[in-house]
């Protein structure tokens, strides 16, 4: 690295008795200074910690700003080919500030619609610890609470019945269980088999949809898993209120957003100003050309056998096989990264691919119109507007693979299922049937009738 970045007080005292806080960039014993736009009284500055004392009323916010600027200057220095060129380092500093700001704004705008599974995975460990500490309070030894104890006991044991399933699915079941328990604690609702009635359904739905800002698809998943649990309990001769069978599994018809073949080609040919962005482009192209889940890409031990890329699906423990003949770039990327495509964290990918796509789309003057998205809570519509780059994540790649393979490359659904290692028709939810595909098939049928 051969450079250092530090935060220091430098300059005269102003009328408020404050001294400017500046970034000091040192390379080969030569120092350069950059203003942060912030100042502080000398007695409130902690030089070793490079931060403002907590006794300052606005210390938390100001220290976050200082840490951000320092991190951006370090990224700028890492990106600069000539670290002795102070102007070049500052140019990259500006680039990173703009990229991070764009990504942060995208994160904020996306907050209301993001898949809750990622957030729940982060909360699971903390919540389990809280549950353990409060378990004595939750389980009352009163006779009136015995039904709650029985429900809780069976619910706690439930994730262990999926030991033969993939690790990710077990995590999802555990996450669902903790989410249900959180509802019970926050709403003081007694979870019992007798209470699985429409009053519970309504309270649970309002809590999931309105108090926790989710939508019908997510609530539907919660109810689907709850009903599966209750049916299992019934099969084990546990009495369950039969009203639970009337719980509706709500669903939404979500807009399928993905990169077309042409858009993917533009991304592939794009040369980012910052070379550190190239790995996100490579990962985007690899995901779209193979249709593999991010969990499989990050953990797979890829092997090529007779021109076919093979590996194990982590979710359902099946074998996928992707012919390299689909696109020569698959093998090219595998060789570039020595068959290890765990080149970027999912969180970073989802952030920076939006920045890259925004630049690509603006450069070519495409996808500048607003996309209107409708989500539902209790089947009531909520309307949102986005640009296409804001809607692309890791999940979009699987949709893109399936839709492009079907619409453009004319593979059948059965072909696609075989390649991805699944027998389930669940992949149909990723398929967007293009109007042109339907028209082509209709015209082909018409020609067949004419020939006959």
Tab-separated table of C-alpha atoms in Angstrom:
chain	number	residue	atom	x	y	z
A	1	UNK	CA	0.000	0.000	0.000
A	2	UNK	CA	2.844	2.428	0.940
A	3	UNK	CA	0.490	5.274	1.849
A	4	UNK	CA	-1.350	6.421	4.960
A	5	UNK	CA	-4.504	8.442	5.540
A	6	UNK	CA	-5.099	10.207	8.843
A	7	UNK	CA	-7.439	12.805	10.330
A	8	UNK	CA	-5.676	15.749	11.964
A	9	UNK	CA	-6.370	19.262	13.228
A	10	UNK	CA	-4.591	21.809	11.047
A	11	UNK	CA	-4.748	25.557	10.604
A	12	UNK	CA	-5.555	28.621	12.695
A	13	UNK	CA	-8.301	28.892	15.297
A	14	UNK	CA	-11.510	30.488	13.953
A	15	UNK	CA	-13.860	32.896	15.740
A	16	UNK	CA	-15.650	29.989	17.416
A	17	UNK	CA	-12.381	28.707	18.857
A	18	UNK	CA	-12.400	25.753	16.464
A	19	UNK	CA	-9.644	24.328	14.246
A	20	UNK	CA	-10.246	22.722	10.847
A	21	UNK	CA	-10.238	18.901	10.663
A	22	UNK	CA	-8.315	17.767	7.600
A	23	UNK	CA	-7.389	14.550	5.866
A	24	UNK	CA	-3.644	13.976	5.665
A	25	UNK	CA	-2.524	11.771	2.793
A	26	UNK	CA	1.089	10.597	3.024
A	27	UNK	CA	2.906	8.797	0.229
A	28	UNK	CA	6.658	8.179	0.170
A	29	UNK	CA	7.098	10.644	3.079
A	30	UNK	CA	5.345	13.435	1.165
A	31	UNK	CA	2.196	14.894	2.731
A	32	UNK	CA	-0.954	16.259	1.084
A	33	UNK	CA	-3.872	17.855	2.903
A	34	UNK	CA	-7.594	17.845	2.116
A	35	UNK	CA	-10.329	19.709	3.977
A	36	UNK	CA	-13.237	17.730	5.425
A	37	UNK	CA	-15.378	20.845	5.785
A	38	UNK	CA	-15.608	20.229	9.541
A	39	UNK	CA	-13.963	21.883	12.536
A	40	UNK	CA	-13.901	21.354	16.297
A	41	UNK	CA	-12.533	22.909	19.481
A	42	UNK	CA	-9.083	21.430	20.251
A	43	UNK	CA	-10.092	20.113	23.680
A	44	UNK	CA	-12.830	17.987	22.054
A	45	UNK	CA	-10.494	16.321	19.553
A	46	UNK	CA	-9.102	12.835	20.320
A	47	UNK	CA	-5.974	12.628	18.176
A	48	UNK	CA	-5.138	8.953	18.747
A	49	UNK	CA	-8.712	7.886	18.009
A	50	UNK	CA	-8.958	10.403	15.155
A	51	UNK	CA	-12.433	11.331	16.325
A	52	UNK	CA	-14.475	13.948	18.167
A	53	UNK	CA	-15.097	13.363	21.864
A	54	UNK	CA	-18.478	11.922	22.830
A	55	UNK	CA	-19.007	14.971	25.028
A	56	UNK	CA	-19.661	16.931	21.817
A	57	UNK	CA	-23.477	17.030	21.339
A	58	UNK	CA	-23.222	16.032	17.664
A	59	UNK	CA	-20.270	13.631	17.952
A	60	UNK	CA	-21.989	10.565	16.493
A	61	UNK	CA	-23.033	12.236	13.233
A	62	UNK	CA	-19.780	14.163	12.771
A	63	UNK	CA	-17.609	11.103	13.436
A	64	UNK	CA	-19.599	9.134	10.866
A	65	UNK	CA	-18.919	11.883	8.315
A	66	UNK	CA	-15.205	11.878	9.120
A	67	UNK	CA	-14.958	8.086	8.949
A	68	UNK	CA	-16.785	8.106	5.603
A	69	UNK	CA	-14.418	10.686	4.088
A	70	UNK	CA	-11.357	8.825	5.343
A	71	UNK	CA	-12.636	5.534	3.889
A	72	UNK	CA	-13.369	7.200	0.552
A	73	UNK	CA	-9.859	8.674	0.361
A	74	UNK	CA	-8.381	5.230	1.065
A	75	UNK	CA	-10.524	3.747	-1.721
A	76	UNK	CA	-9.412	6.584	-3.985
A	77	UNK	CA	-5.759	5.837	-3.265
A	78	UNK	CA	-6.299	2.113	-3.879
A	79	UNK	CA	-7.918	2.873	-7.244
A	80	UNK	CA	-5.194	5.273	-8.444
A	81	UNK	CA	-2.484	3.675	-10.571
A	82	UNK	CA	-0.029	6.423	-9.584
A	83	UNK	CA	-0.404	7.012	-5.854
A	84	UNK	CA	2.057	9.903	-6.018
A	85	UNK	CA	-0.367	11.822	-8.257
A	86	UNK	CA	-2.394	13.738	-5.656
A	87	UNK	CA	-4.831	15.097	-8.263
A	88	UNK	CA	-5.543	11.559	-9.499
A	89	UNK	CA	-6.104	10.309	-5.941
A	90	UNK	CA	-8.560	13.178	-5.348
A	91	UNK	CA	-10.347	12.360	-8.613
A	92	UNK	CA	-10.881	8.785	-7.452
A	93	UNK	CA	-11.952	10.102	-4.029
A	94	UNK	CA	-14.727	12.077	-5.769
A	95	UNK	CA	-15.720	9.046	-7.861
A	96	UNK	CA	-16.106	6.849	-4.788
A	97	UNK	CA	-18.086	9.503	-2.887
A	98	UNK	CA	-20.537	9.760	-5.803
A	99	UNK	CA	-20.766	5.968	-6.178
A	100	UNK	CA	-21.398	5.397	-2.474
A	101	UNK	CA	-23.936	8.227	-2.356
A	102	UNK	CA	-25.825	6.830	-5.360
A	103	UNK	CA	-25.807	3.362	-3.835
A	104	UNK	CA	-26.975	4.707	-0.464
A	105	UNK	CA	-29.866	6.568	-2.096
A	106	UNK	CA	-30.832	3.390	-3.933
A	107	UNK	CA	-30.741	1.497	-0.633
A	108	UNK	CA	-33.038	4.067	0.988
A	109	UNK	CA	-35.520	4.008	-1.905
A	110	UNK	CA	-35.455	0.207	-1.900
A	111	UNK	CA	-35.939	-0.190	1.848
A	112	UNK	CA	-39.711	-0.547	1.646
A	113	UNK	CA	-39.594	-3.334	-0.906
A	114	UNK	CA	-36.483	-5.391	-0.074
A	115	UNK	CA	-36.758	-9.065	0.638
A	116	UNK	CA	-36.862	-9.418	4.432
A	117	UNK	CA	-34.894	-12.660	4.502
A	118	UNK	CA	-31.517	-10.901	4.471
A	119	UNK	CA	-32.527	-8.665	7.361
A	120	UNK	CA	-33.954	-11.581	9.297
A	121	UNK	CA	-30.738	-13.580	8.955
A	122	UNK	CA	-28.919	-10.706	10.656
A	123	UNK	CA	-31.540	-10.534	13.400
A	124	UNK	CA	-31.775	-14.267	14.037
A	125	UNK	CA	-28.740	-14.652	16.310
A	126	UNK	CA	-29.601	-11.571	18.384
A	127	UNK	CA	-33.213	-12.589	18.657
A	128	UNK	CA	-32.384	-16.153	19.702
A	129	UNK	CA	-30.218	-14.739	22.474
A	130	UNK	CA	-33.077	-12.499	23.600
A	131	UNK	CA	-35.494	-15.395	23.487
A	132	UNK	CA	-33.154	-17.507	25.602
A	133	UNK	CA	-32.864	-14.746	28.217
A	134	UNK	CA	-36.591	-14.204	28.350
A	135	UNK	CA	-37.732	-17.793	27.961
A	136	UNK	CA	-38.451	-18.111	31.664
A	137	UNK	CA	-40.791	-15.129	31.399
A	138	UNK	CA	-42.478	-16.402	28.251
A	139	UNK	CA	-43.177	-19.870	29.645
A	140	UNK	CA	-45.354	-19.352	32.691
A	141	UNK	CA	-45.799	-22.415	34.884
A	142	UNK	CA	-49.424	-21.492	35.468
A	143	UNK	CA	-52.000	-24.098	34.493
A	144	UNK	CA	-53.617	-21.514	32.206
A	145	UNK	CA	-50.368	-21.315	30.229
A	146	UNK	CA	-49.829	-25.021	29.648
A	147	UNK	CA	-51.304	-24.824	26.155
A	148	UNK	CA	-48.879	-22.035	25.299
A	149	UNK	CA	-46.015	-24.121	26.636
A	150	UNK	CA	-47.031	-27.065	24.465
A	151	UNK	CA	-47.290	-24.881	21.340
A	152	UNK	CA	-43.939	-23.246	22.079
A	153	UNK	CA	-42.222	-26.582	22.722
A	154	UNK	CA	-43.373	-28.084	19.422
A	155	UNK	CA	-42.543	-24.872	17.565
A	156	UNK	CA	-39.006	-24.850	18.990
A	157	UNK	CA	-38.510	-28.472	17.919
A	158	UNK	CA	-39.957	-27.926	14.448
A	159	UNK	CA	-36.792	-26.674	12.621
A	160	UNK	CA	-34.976	-29.861	13.689
A	161	UNK	CA	-37.387	-31.918	11.577
A	162	UNK	CA	-35.674	-30.498	8.456
A	163	UNK	CA	-32.218	-31.968	9.090
A	164	UNK	CA	-32.184	-33.623	5.671
A	165	UNK	CA	-33.047	-30.338	3.941
A	166	UNK	CA	-30.516	-27.767	2.808
A	167	UNK	CA	-28.946	-25.426	5.358
A	168	UNK	CA	-30.531	-22.346	3.790
A	169	UNK	CA	-34.044	-23.787	4.087
A	170	UNK	CA	-33.474	-24.702	7.748
A	171	UNK	CA	-32.352	-21.124	8.362
A	172	UNK	CA	-35.526	-19.849	6.713
A	173	UNK	CA	-37.709	-22.066	8.912
A	174	UNK	CA	-35.849	-20.945	12.049
A	175	UNK	CA	-36.217	-17.332	10.946
A	176	UNK	CA	-39.966	-17.795	10.394
A	177	UNK	CA	-40.311	-19.380	13.849
A	178	UNK	CA	-38.518	-16.469	15.534
A	179	UNK	CA	-40.645	-13.979	13.622
A	180	UNK	CA	-43.847	-15.653	14.861
A	181	UNK	CA	-42.556	-15.600	18.445
A	182	UNK	CA	-41.696	-11.930	18.080
A	183	UNK	CA	-45.285	-11.222	17.058
A	184	UNK	CA	-46.574	-13.078	20.128
A	185	UNK	CA	-44.309	-11.104	22.463
A	186	UNK	CA	-44.931	-7.677	20.950
A	187	UNK	CA	-48.719	-8.116	20.696
A	188	UNK	CA	-49.038	-10.150	23.920
A	189	UNK	CA	-50.893	-12.787	21.917
A	190	UNK	CA	-51.181	-16.253	23.527
A	191	UNK	CA	-49.950	-18.723	20.913
A	192	UNK	CA	-51.965	-21.911	21.384
A	193	UNK	CA	-53.405	-24.469	19.004
A	194	UNK	CA	-56.906	-23.447	20.103
A	195	UNK	CA	-56.162	-19.816	19.205
A	196	UNK	CA	-55.386	-20.572	15.563
A	197	UNK	CA	-58.545	-18.761	14.487
A	198	UNK	CA	-59.483	-15.798	12.289
A	199	UNK	CA	-58.798	-13.314	15.091
A	200	UNK	CA	-55.190	-14.522	15.206
A	201	UNK	CA	-54.987	-14.410	11.389
A	202	UNK	CA	-56.137	-10.785	11.290
A	203	UNK	CA	-53.860	-9.623	14.123
A	204	UNK	CA	-50.859	-11.472	12.703
A	205	UNK	CA	-51.527	-10.073	9.234
A	206	UNK	CA	-51.830	-6.473	10.440
A	207	UNK	CA	-48.589	-6.842	12.390
A	208	UNK	CA	-46.658	-8.333	9.455
A	209	UNK	CA	-48.078	-6.037	6.777
A	210	UNK	CA	-48.521	-2.702	8.508
A	211	UNK	CA	-46.418	-2.628	11.649
A	212	UNK	CA	-43.444	-4.275	9.912
A	213	UNK	CA	-44.026	-2.837	6.427
A	214	UNK	CA	-44.213	-6.062	4.423
A	215	UNK	CA	-46.446	-7.063	1.527
A	216	UNK	CA	-48.834	-9.889	0.686
A	217	UNK	CA	-46.185	-12.193	-0.784
A	218	UNK	CA	-44.188	-12.183	2.442
A	219	UNK	CA	-47.268	-12.597	4.654
A	220	UNK	CA	-48.403	-15.426	2.372
A	221	UNK	CA	-45.081	-17.200	2.928
A	222	UNK	CA	-45.492	-16.815	6.713
A	223	UNK	CA	-48.989	-18.322	6.590
A	224	UNK	CA	-47.940	-21.128	4.250
A	225	UNK	CA	-45.202	-22.180	6.688
A	226	UNK	CA	-47.551	-21.869	9.661
A	227	UNK	CA	-50.174	-24.091	8.013
A	228	UNK	CA	-47.518	-26.696	7.166
A	229	UNK	CA	-46.463	-26.710	10.837
A	230	UNK	CA	-50.066	-27.024	12.072
A	231	UNK	CA	-50.867	-29.850	9.624
A	232	UNK	CA	-47.820	-31.740	10.900
A	233	UNK	CA	-49.019	-31.262	14.487
A	234	UNK	CA	-52.449	-32.600	13.510
A	235	UNK	CA	-50.800	-35.672	11.988
A	236	UNK	CA	-49.095	-36.195	15.367
A	237	UNK	CA	-52.565	-36.303	17.043
A	238	UNK	CA	-52.401	-32.739	18.394
A	239	UNK	CA	-55.750	-30.933	18.407
A	240	UNK	CA	-55.633	-27.777	16.261
A	241	UNK	CA	-58.503	-25.352	15.790
A	242	UNK	CA	-59.877	-26.322	12.334
A	243	UNK	CA	-60.373	-22.627	11.514
A	244	UNK	CA	-56.683	-22.475	10.538
A	245	UNK	CA	-57.544	-24.233	7.271
A	246	UNK	CA	-59.378	-21.074	6.195
A	247	UNK	CA	-56.223	-18.945	6.495
A	248	UNK	CA	-55.650	-17.539	3.000
A	249	UNK	CA	-52.134	-17.674	1.583
A	250	UNK	CA	-52.006	-14.240	-0.051
A	251	UNK	CA	-49.934	-13.807	-3.192
A	252	UNK	CA	-48.897	-11.002	-5.518
A	253	UNK	CA	-48.165	-11.165	-9.206
A	254	UNK	CA	-44.821	-9.399	-9.116
A	255	UNK	CA	-43.301	-7.713	-12.133
A	256	UNK	CA	-40.390	-9.799	-13.438
A	257	UNK	CA	-37.456	-7.434	-13.984
A	258	UNK	CA	-34.269	-8.748	-15.576
A	259	UNK	CA	-31.504	-7.850	-18.017
A	260	UNK	CA	-32.263	-8.694	-21.630
A	261	UNK	CA	-29.667	-10.351	-23.859
A	262	UNK	CA	-28.918	-6.967	-25.431
A	263	UNK	CA	-28.565	-5.198	-22.082
A	264	UNK	CA	-26.277	-7.941	-20.779
A	265	UNK	CA	-24.097	-7.469	-23.867
A	266	UNK	CA	-23.806	-3.735	-23.105
A	267	UNK	CA	-22.792	-4.531	-19.512
A	268	UNK	CA	-20.187	-7.050	-20.722
A	269	UNK	CA	-18.631	-4.528	-23.114
A	270	UNK	CA	-18.663	-1.672	-20.595
A	271	UNK	CA	-15.235	-0.645	-19.338
A	272	UNK	CA	-15.657	0.962	-15.923
A	273	UNK	CA	-13.556	3.984	-15.100
A	274	UNK	CA	-12.769	2.339	-11.788
A	275	UNK	CA	-11.177	-1.108	-12.429
A	276	UNK	CA	-12.350	-2.404	-9.039
A	277	UNK	CA	-15.890	-2.439	-10.475
A	278	UNK	CA	-14.974	-5.089	-13.071
A	279	UNK	CA	-15.598	-8.008	-10.714
A	280	UNK	CA	-19.229	-6.915	-10.276
A	281	UNK	CA	-19.668	-6.843	-14.054
A	282	UNK	CA	-18.113	-10.314	-14.343
A	283	UNK	CA	-20.317	-11.725	-11.585
A	284	UNK	CA	-23.422	-10.176	-13.162
A	285	UNK	CA	-22.667	-11.769	-16.540
A	286	UNK	CA	-21.798	-15.165	-14.999
A	287	UNK	CA	-25.026	-15.240	-12.964
A	288	UNK	CA	-27.159	-14.325	-15.981
A	289	UNK	CA	-25.489	-16.910	-18.236
A	290	UNK	CA	-25.783	-19.798	-15.748
A	291	UNK	CA	-28.954	-19.026	-13.750
A	292	UNK	CA	-27.303	-20.276	-10.561
A	293	UNK	CA	-28.393	-18.996	-7.173
A	294	UNK	CA	-25.939	-16.698	-5.437
A	295	UNK	CA	-25.587	-19.274	-2.609
A	296	UNK	CA	-24.457	-21.875	-5.154
A	297	UNK	CA	-22.056	-19.508	-6.887
A	298	UNK	CA	-20.435	-18.469	-3.611
A	299	UNK	CA	-20.026	-21.996	-2.224
A	300	UNK	CA	-19.932	-24.344	-5.206
A	301	UNK	CA	-16.949	-26.474	-6.080
A	302	UNK	CA	-17.310	-26.140	-9.827
A	303	UNK	CA	-16.158	-28.891	-12.124
A	304	UNK	CA	-16.342	-29.269	-15.888
A	305	UNK	CA	-17.111	-32.693	-17.311
A	306	UNK	CA	-17.398	-33.200	-21.091
A	307	UNK	CA	-18.033	-29.524	-21.686
A	308	UNK	CA	-20.655	-29.243	-18.937
A	309	UNK	CA	-20.387	-27.160	-15.746
A	310	UNK	CA	-21.594	-29.271	-12.818
A	311	UNK	CA	-22.183	-28.729	-9.125
A	312	UNK	CA	-24.606	-29.245	-6.238
A	313	UNK	CA	-27.570	-26.986	-5.481
A	314	UNK	CA	-27.291	-26.048	-1.811
A	315	UNK	CA	-31.025	-25.446	-1.380
A	316	UNK	CA	-32.408	-28.801	-2.520
A	317	UNK	CA	-29.197	-30.881	-2.783
A	318	UNK	CA	-29.588	-31.720	-6.470
A	319	UNK	CA	-27.101	-31.615	-9.340
A	320	UNK	CA	-27.191	-28.808	-11.883
A	321	UNK	CA	-25.467	-29.001	-15.250
A	322	UNK	CA	-24.871	-25.979	-17.472
A	323	UNK	CA	-23.465	-26.693	-20.955
A	324	UNK	CA	-20.513	-24.381	-21.625
A	325	UNK	CA	-21.710	-24.247	-25.232
A	326	UNK	CA	-24.516	-21.924	-24.069
A	327	UNK	CA	-22.019	-19.071	-24.104
A	328	UNK	CA	-18.181	-19.067	-24.314
A	329	UNK	CA	-18.041	-16.369	-21.629
A	330	UNK	CA	-18.972	-18.920	-18.950
A	331	UNK	CA	-15.697	-20.798	-19.387
A	332	UNK	CA	-13.768	-17.566	-19.925
A	333	UNK	CA	-14.917	-16.216	-16.546
A	334	UNK	CA	-14.293	-19.519	-14.759
A	335	UNK	CA	-10.713	-19.552	-16.015
A	336	UNK	CA	-10.227	-15.882	-15.154
A	337	UNK	CA	-11.078	-16.543	-11.501
A	338	UNK	CA	-9.594	-20.059	-11.310
A	339	UNK	CA	-13.057	-21.642	-10.969
A	340	UNK	CA	-13.788	-19.695	-7.774
A	341	UNK	CA	-16.576	-17.195	-8.418
A	342	UNK	CA	-16.883	-16.081	-4.777
A	343	UNK	CA	-15.443	-12.735	-5.839
A	344	UNK	CA	-17.837	-10.293	-4.160
A	345	UNK	CA	-20.139	-10.162	-1.166
A	346	UNK	CA	-23.839	-10.262	-2.017
A	347	UNK	CA	-24.494	-6.971	-0.210
A	348	UNK	CA	-21.725	-5.200	-2.127
A	349	UNK	CA	-22.856	-6.698	-5.420
A	350	UNK	CA	-26.441	-5.506	-4.958
A	351	UNK	CA	-25.133	-2.020	-4.167
A	352	UNK	CA	-22.580	-1.544	-6.934
A	353	UNK	CA	-24.368	-3.308	-9.789
A	354	UNK	CA	-26.983	-0.554	-9.548
A	355	UNK	CA	-24.264	2.080	-9.888
A	356	UNK	CA	-22.797	0.284	-12.915
A	357	UNK	CA	-26.158	-0.234	-14.617
A	358	UNK	CA	-27.095	3.402	-14.080
A	359	UNK	CA	-23.900	4.430	-15.904
A	360	UNK	CA	-24.432	1.882	-18.714
A	361	UNK	CA	-28.071	2.820	-19.285
A	362	UNK	CA	-27.320	6.558	-19.263
A	363	UNK	CA	-24.399	6.084	-21.665
A	364	UNK	CA	-26.614	4.310	-24.208
A	365	UNK	CA	-29.757	6.354	-23.519
A	366	UNK	CA	-31.870	3.349	-22.541
A	367	UNK	CA	-34.153	2.485	-19.615
A	368	UNK	CA	-34.576	6.124	-18.629
A	369	UNK	CA	-38.356	5.834	-18.269
A	370	UNK	CA	-40.026	5.134	-14.953
A	371	UNK	CA	-41.214	1.613	-14.151
A	372	UNK	CA	-44.473	1.503	-12.191
A	373	UNK	CA	-44.595	-1.226	-9.559
A	374	UNK	CA	-47.718	-2.197	-7.606
A	375	UNK	CA	-47.465	-4.056	-4.287
A	376	UNK	CA	-50.332	-5.206	-2.077
A	377	UNK	CA	-51.274	-5.358	1.614
A	378	UNK	CA	-54.483	-7.265	2.314
A	379	UNK	CA	-54.967	-7.036	-1.489
A	380	UNK	CA	-55.002	-3.237	-1.307
A	381	UNK	CA	-52.638	-1.671	-3.893
A	382	UNK	CA	-49.608	0.484	-3.069
A	383	UNK	CA	-47.903	2.233	-5.974
A	384	UNK	CA	-44.170	2.864	-6.471
A	385	UNK	CA	-41.993	4.283	-9.235
A	386	UNK	CA	-38.437	3.181	-10.018
A	387	UNK	CA	-35.815	3.244	-12.727
A	388	UNK	CA	-34.798	-0.188	-14.007
A	389	UNK	CA	-31.288	-0.103	-12.520
A	390	UNK	CA	-32.811	0.324	-9.043
A	391	UNK	CA	-34.672	-2.992	-9.374
A	392	UNK	CA	-31.768	-5.235	-10.378
A	393	UNK	CA	-30.304	-7.513	-7.672
A	394	UNK	CA	-28.767	-10.985	-7.446
A	395	UNK	CA	-32.240	-12.500	-7.760
A	396	UNK	CA	-32.747	-10.790	-11.135
A	397	UNK	CA	-30.065	-12.973	-12.743
A	398	UNK	CA	-31.982	-16.240	-12.287
A	399	UNK	CA	-35.064	-14.563	-13.772
A	400	UNK	CA	-32.960	-13.312	-16.662
A	401	UNK	CA	-31.467	-16.730	-17.362
A	402	UNK	CA	-34.835	-18.505	-17.377
A	403	UNK	CA	-36.656	-15.836	-19.411
A	404	UNK	CA	-33.851	-15.374	-21.957
A	405	UNK	CA	-33.299	-19.122	-22.390
A	406	UNK	CA	-37.015	-19.582	-23.079
A	407	UNK	CA	-37.857	-16.463	-25.100
A	408	UNK	CA	-34.618	-15.868	-27.012
A	409	UNK	CA	-32.731	-19.155	-27.153
A	410	UNK	CA	-35.920	-21.269	-27.429
A	411	UNK	CA	-35.124	-23.846	-24.745
A	412	UNK	CA	-38.182	-25.599	-23.315
A	413	UNK	CA	-39.216	-25.303	-19.671
A	414	UNK	CA	-38.210	-28.947	-19.180
A	415	UNK	CA	-34.754	-28.223	-20.631
A	416	UNK	CA	-34.300	-25.295	-18.258
A	417	UNK	CA	-35.481	-27.304	-15.238
A	418	UNK	CA	-33.036	-30.080	-16.104
A	419	UNK	CA	-30.100	-27.657	-16.381
A	420	UNK	CA	-30.923	-26.007	-13.053
A	421	UNK	CA	-31.388	-29.358	-11.331
A	422	UNK	CA	-35.042	-29.037	-10.352
A	423	UNK	CA	-38.252	-30.931	-11.052
A	424	UNK	CA	-40.414	-28.237	-9.509
A	425	UNK	CA	-42.551	-25.871	-11.548
A	426	UNK	CA	-41.558	-23.138	-9.079
A	427	UNK	CA	-39.161	-21.788	-11.687
A	428	UNK	CA	-42.204	-20.654	-13.689
A	429	UNK	CA	-42.512	-17.710	-11.314
A	430	UNK	CA	-39.176	-16.492	-12.706
A	431	UNK	CA	-40.308	-16.771	-16.328
A	432	UNK	CA	-41.589	-13.696	-18.123
A	433	UNK	CA	-43.294	-14.694	-21.352
A	434	UNK	CA	-42.530	-12.012	-23.901
A	435	UNK	CA	-45.283	-10.965	-26.307
A	436	UNK	CA	-42.982	-11.621	-29.274
A	437	UNK	CA	-42.587	-15.266	-28.215
A	438	UNK	CA	-46.345	-15.818	-28.161
A	439	UNK	CA	-46.743	-14.109	-31.555
A	440	UNK	CA	-43.994	-16.290	-33.080
A	441	UNK	CA	-45.675	-19.445	-31.842
A	442	UNK	CA	-49.070	-18.298	-33.132
A	443	UNK	CA	-47.599	-17.538	-36.564
A	444	UNK	CA	-45.826	-20.911	-36.637
A	445	UNK	CA	-49.103	-22.693	-35.842
A	446	UNK	CA	-50.831	-20.715	-38.601
A	447	UNK	CA	-48.179	-21.824	-41.124
A	448	UNK	CA	-48.643	-25.443	-40.056
A	449	UNK	CA	-52.384	-25.193	-40.737
A	450	UNK	CA	-51.709	-23.626	-44.144
A	451	UNK	CA	-49.357	-26.464	-45.117
A	452	UNK	CA	-51.919	-29.041	-44.069
